[in-house]
XYZ file of C-alpha atoms in Angstrom:
286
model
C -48.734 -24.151 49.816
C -52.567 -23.354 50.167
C -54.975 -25.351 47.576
C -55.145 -24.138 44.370
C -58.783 -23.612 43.311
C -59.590 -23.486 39.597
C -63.322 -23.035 37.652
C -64.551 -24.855 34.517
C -67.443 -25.207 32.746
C -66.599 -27.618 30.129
C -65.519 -25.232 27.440
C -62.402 -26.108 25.689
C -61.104 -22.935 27.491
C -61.984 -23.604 30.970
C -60.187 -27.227 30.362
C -57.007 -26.052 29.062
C -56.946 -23.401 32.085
C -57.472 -27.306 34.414
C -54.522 -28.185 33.030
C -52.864 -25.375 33.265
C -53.821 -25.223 37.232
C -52.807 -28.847 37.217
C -49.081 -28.205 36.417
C -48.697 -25.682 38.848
C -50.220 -27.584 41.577
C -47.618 -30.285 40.961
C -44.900 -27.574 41.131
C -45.863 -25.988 44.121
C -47.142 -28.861 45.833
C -50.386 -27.791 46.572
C -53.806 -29.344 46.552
C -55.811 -28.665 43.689
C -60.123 -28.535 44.179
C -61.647 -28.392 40.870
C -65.293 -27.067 41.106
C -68.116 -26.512 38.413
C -70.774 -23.700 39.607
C -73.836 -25.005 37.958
C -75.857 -21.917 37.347
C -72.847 -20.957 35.077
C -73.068 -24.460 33.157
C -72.247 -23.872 29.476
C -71.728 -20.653 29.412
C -67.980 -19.792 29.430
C -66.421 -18.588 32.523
C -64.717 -14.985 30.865
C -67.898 -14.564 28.269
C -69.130 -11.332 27.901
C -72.364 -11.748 30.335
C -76.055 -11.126 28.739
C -78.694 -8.709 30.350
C -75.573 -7.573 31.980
C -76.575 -10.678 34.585
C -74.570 -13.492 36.052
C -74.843 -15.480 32.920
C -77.134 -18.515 34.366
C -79.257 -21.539 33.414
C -81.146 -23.582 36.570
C -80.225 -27.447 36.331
C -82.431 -29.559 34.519
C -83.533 -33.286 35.934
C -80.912 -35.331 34.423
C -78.178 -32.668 33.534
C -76.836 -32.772 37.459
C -75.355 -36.542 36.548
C -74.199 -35.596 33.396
C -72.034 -32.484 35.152
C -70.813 -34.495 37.721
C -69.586 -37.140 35.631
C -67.922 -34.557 33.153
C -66.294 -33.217 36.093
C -64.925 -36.698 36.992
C -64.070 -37.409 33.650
C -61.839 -34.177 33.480
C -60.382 -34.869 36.983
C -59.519 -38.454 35.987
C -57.511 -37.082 33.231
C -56.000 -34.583 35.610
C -54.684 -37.145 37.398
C -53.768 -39.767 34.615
C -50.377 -38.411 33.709
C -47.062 -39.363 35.164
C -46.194 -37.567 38.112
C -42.955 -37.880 40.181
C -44.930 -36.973 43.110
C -49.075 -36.446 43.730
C -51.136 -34.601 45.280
C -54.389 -34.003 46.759
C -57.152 -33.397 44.426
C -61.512 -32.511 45.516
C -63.985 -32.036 43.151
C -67.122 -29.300 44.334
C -69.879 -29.098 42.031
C -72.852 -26.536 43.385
C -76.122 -25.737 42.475
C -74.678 -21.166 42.404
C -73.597 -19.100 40.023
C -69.799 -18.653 39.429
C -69.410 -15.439 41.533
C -71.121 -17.010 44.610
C -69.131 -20.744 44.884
C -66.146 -19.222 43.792
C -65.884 -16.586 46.874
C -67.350 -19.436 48.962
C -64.652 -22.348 47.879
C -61.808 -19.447 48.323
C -62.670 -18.302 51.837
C -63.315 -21.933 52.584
C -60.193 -23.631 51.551
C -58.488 -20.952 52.220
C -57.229 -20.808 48.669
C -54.161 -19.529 48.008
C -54.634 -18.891 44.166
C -58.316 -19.109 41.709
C -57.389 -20.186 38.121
C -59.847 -19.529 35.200
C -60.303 -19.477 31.822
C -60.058 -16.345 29.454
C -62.619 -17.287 26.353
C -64.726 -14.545 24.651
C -63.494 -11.551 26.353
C -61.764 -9.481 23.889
C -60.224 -7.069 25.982
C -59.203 -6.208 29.407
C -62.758 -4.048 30.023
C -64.774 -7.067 29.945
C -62.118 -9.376 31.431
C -62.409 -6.788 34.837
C -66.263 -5.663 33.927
C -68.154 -7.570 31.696
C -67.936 -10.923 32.184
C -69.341 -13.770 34.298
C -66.029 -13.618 36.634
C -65.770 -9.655 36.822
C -67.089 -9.953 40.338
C -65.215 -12.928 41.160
C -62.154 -10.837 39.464
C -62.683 -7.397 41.685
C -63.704 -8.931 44.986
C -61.053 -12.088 45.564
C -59.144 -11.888 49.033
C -56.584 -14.311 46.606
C -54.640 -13.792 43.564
C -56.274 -14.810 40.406
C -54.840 -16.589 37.718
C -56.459 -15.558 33.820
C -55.788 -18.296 31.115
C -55.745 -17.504 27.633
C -57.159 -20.275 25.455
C -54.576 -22.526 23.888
C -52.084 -21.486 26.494
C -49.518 -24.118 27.655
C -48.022 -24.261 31.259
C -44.477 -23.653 30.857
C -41.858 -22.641 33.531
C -41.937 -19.060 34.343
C -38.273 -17.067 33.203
C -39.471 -13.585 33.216
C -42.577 -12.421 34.968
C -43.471 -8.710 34.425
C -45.582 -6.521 36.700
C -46.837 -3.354 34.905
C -47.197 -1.150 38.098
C -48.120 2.112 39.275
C -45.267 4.190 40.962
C -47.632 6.574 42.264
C -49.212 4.007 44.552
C -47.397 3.010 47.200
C -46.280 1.147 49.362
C -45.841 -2.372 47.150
C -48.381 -5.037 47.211
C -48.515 -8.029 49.438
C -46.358 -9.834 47.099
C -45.539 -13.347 48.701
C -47.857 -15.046 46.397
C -45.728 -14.027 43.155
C -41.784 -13.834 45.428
C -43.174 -17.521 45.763
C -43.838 -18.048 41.996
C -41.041 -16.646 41.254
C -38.176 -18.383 43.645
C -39.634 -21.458 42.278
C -38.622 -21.069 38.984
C -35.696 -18.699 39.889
C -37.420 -16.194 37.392
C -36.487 -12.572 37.119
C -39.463 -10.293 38.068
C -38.937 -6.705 36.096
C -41.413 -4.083 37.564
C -42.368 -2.287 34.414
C -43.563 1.207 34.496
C -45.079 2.616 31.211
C -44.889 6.213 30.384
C -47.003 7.956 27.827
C -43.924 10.904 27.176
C -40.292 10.840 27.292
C -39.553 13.163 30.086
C -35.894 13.042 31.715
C -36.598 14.956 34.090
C -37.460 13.298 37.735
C -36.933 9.725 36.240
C -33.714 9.159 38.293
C -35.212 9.537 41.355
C -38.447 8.068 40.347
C -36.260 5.032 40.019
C -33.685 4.929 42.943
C -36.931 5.590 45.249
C -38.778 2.591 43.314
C -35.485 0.112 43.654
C -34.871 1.512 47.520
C -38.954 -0.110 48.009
C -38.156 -3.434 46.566
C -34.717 -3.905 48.628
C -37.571 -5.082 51.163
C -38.539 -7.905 49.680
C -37.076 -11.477 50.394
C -36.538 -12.114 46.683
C -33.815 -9.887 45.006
C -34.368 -11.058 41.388
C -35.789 -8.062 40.512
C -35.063 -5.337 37.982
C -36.967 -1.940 37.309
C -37.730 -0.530 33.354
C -39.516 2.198 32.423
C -40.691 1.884 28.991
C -41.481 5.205 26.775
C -45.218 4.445 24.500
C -48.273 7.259 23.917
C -49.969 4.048 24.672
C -50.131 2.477 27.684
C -50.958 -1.193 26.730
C -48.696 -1.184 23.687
C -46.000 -0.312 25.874
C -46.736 -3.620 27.777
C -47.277 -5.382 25.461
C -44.235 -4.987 23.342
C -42.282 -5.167 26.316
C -43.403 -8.638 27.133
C -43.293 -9.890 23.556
C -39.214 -8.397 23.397
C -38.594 -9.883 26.991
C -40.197 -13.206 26.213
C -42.285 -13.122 29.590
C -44.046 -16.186 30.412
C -46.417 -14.132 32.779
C -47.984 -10.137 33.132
C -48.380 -9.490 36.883
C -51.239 -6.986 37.378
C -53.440 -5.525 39.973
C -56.512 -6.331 40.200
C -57.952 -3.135 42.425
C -58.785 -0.066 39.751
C -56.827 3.161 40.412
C -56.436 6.026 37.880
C -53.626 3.765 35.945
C -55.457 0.822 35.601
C -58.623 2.868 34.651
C -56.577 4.609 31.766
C -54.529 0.997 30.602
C -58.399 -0.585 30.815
C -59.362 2.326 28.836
C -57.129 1.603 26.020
C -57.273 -2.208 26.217
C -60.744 -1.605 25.376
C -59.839 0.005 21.840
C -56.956 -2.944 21.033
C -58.324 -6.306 19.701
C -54.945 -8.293 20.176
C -53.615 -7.719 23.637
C -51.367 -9.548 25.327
C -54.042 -11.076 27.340
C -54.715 -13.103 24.442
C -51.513 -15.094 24.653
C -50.225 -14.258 28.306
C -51.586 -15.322 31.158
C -52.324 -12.732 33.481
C -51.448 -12.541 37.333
C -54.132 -10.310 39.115
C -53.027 -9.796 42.717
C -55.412 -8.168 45.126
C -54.576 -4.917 46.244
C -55.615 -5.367 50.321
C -54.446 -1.541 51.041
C -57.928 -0.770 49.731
C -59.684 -3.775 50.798
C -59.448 -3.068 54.344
């Protein structure tokens, strides 16, 4: 498994998203790099930015010591747990902002997944926009992992990925098949429309399951769930399925736009207790 590559700056969100990297490092085996971008120092990674800037403060003669041992001291407790098996950890910490080391470290490790903390951002807009990470968020070559605060690693059951059936064909997917054999969880593609119309939806969903008979993992199921709004839809979908995971995309297309739209106008979403999958979409990288 590539490294895992996860962000803090000290806030009590940032170091429950560590831990949260840390567990799934162990269960997939992977290395885990731990970096601290210092231009982002004490401000939190998913905080709604100021001046509409990378949030950034230079390093003052002393505080570089202080980071690096804070950094140590939150690796050291990384590691101090007992583990049936260990792996590889690195520590980076780098005199950048956020958005530059963390597109650096990726490409350089060749990370397969970032992991970073979700504390501040009330809703989706400034998760994708308005934030510190937003850049990070939009221009990753990886998936990227969003940790609520508070949220505990637990082994994933059911992972839901709200999609888009007008844009085809599926994402590279490997990433989350991989996630998801793991744990033998069921991944349930969720479509959410705004109107009850019968008409079309049969076909609309033997086209949808005739895409996903190419992938390697057949744990999969297909709902389409009936709500005038978008995010509720998702939302009480994942609370009734108990999902331990929303899989997203992180590229905008008209449905994101319109979910990001409404996200922006709900002030519990279920990126407040869910962590959040965003997969890049490579079709429109390239």
């Amino acid at each position: 498994m590539e490294p895992i590559v996860c962000g803090t700056d000290f806030t009590e969100s940032s170091i429950n998203a560590a831990f949260y990297a840390n567990e799934l490092a162990h269960w997939l085996d992977a290395k885990l790099v731990l970096f601290h971008a210092t231009k982002s120092a004490g401000f939190p990674m998913l905080v709604p930015e100021q001046n509409g800037g990378d949030n950034g403060q230079e390093m003052s003669p002393g505080t570089e010591e202080i980071r690096m041992k804070l950094l140590d001291d939150l690796l050291h407790s990384l590691q101090n747990k007992d583990w049936a098996k260990s792996i590889p950890y690195e520590k980076r910490l780098q005199k950048a902002s956020l958005t530059d080391m963390a597109q650096a470290l990726v490409q350089e490790v060749r990370a397969g997944l970032l992991v970073l903390g979700n504390e501040g951002a009330q809703n989706l807009q400034e998760v994708l926009y308005y934030t510190t990470a937003a850049n990070v968020i939009r221009a990753s070559p990886c998936p990227i992992l969003i940790v609520p605060p508070k949220v505990t690693f637990q082994p994933l059951h059911k992972i839901v990925f709200a999609i888009d059936l007008g844009d085809k064909p599926l994402l590279d997917t490997e990433f989350l098949t991989t996630l998801a054999s793991l744990f033998k969880a069921e991944i349930i593609f969720l479509y959410v429309l705004p109107n009850l119309v019968e008409e079309g939806l049969e076909s609309l969903k033997s086209s949808f399951v005739a895409e996903t008979k190419s992938l390697l993992y057949k744990n999969v199921s297909f709902h389409i769930e009936f709500n005038p709004r978008i995010e509720e839809g998702i939302s009480q979908y994942c609370r009734r399925k108990r999902a331990n995971l929303l899989v997203m995309v992180s590229q905008l297309n008209d449905y994101t736009h319109h979910l990001i739209d409404e996200f922006y106008h709900q002030d519990q979403s279920f990126h407040t207790y869910l962590p959040i999958l965003l997969l890049p979409d490579h079709r429109k990288l390239d």
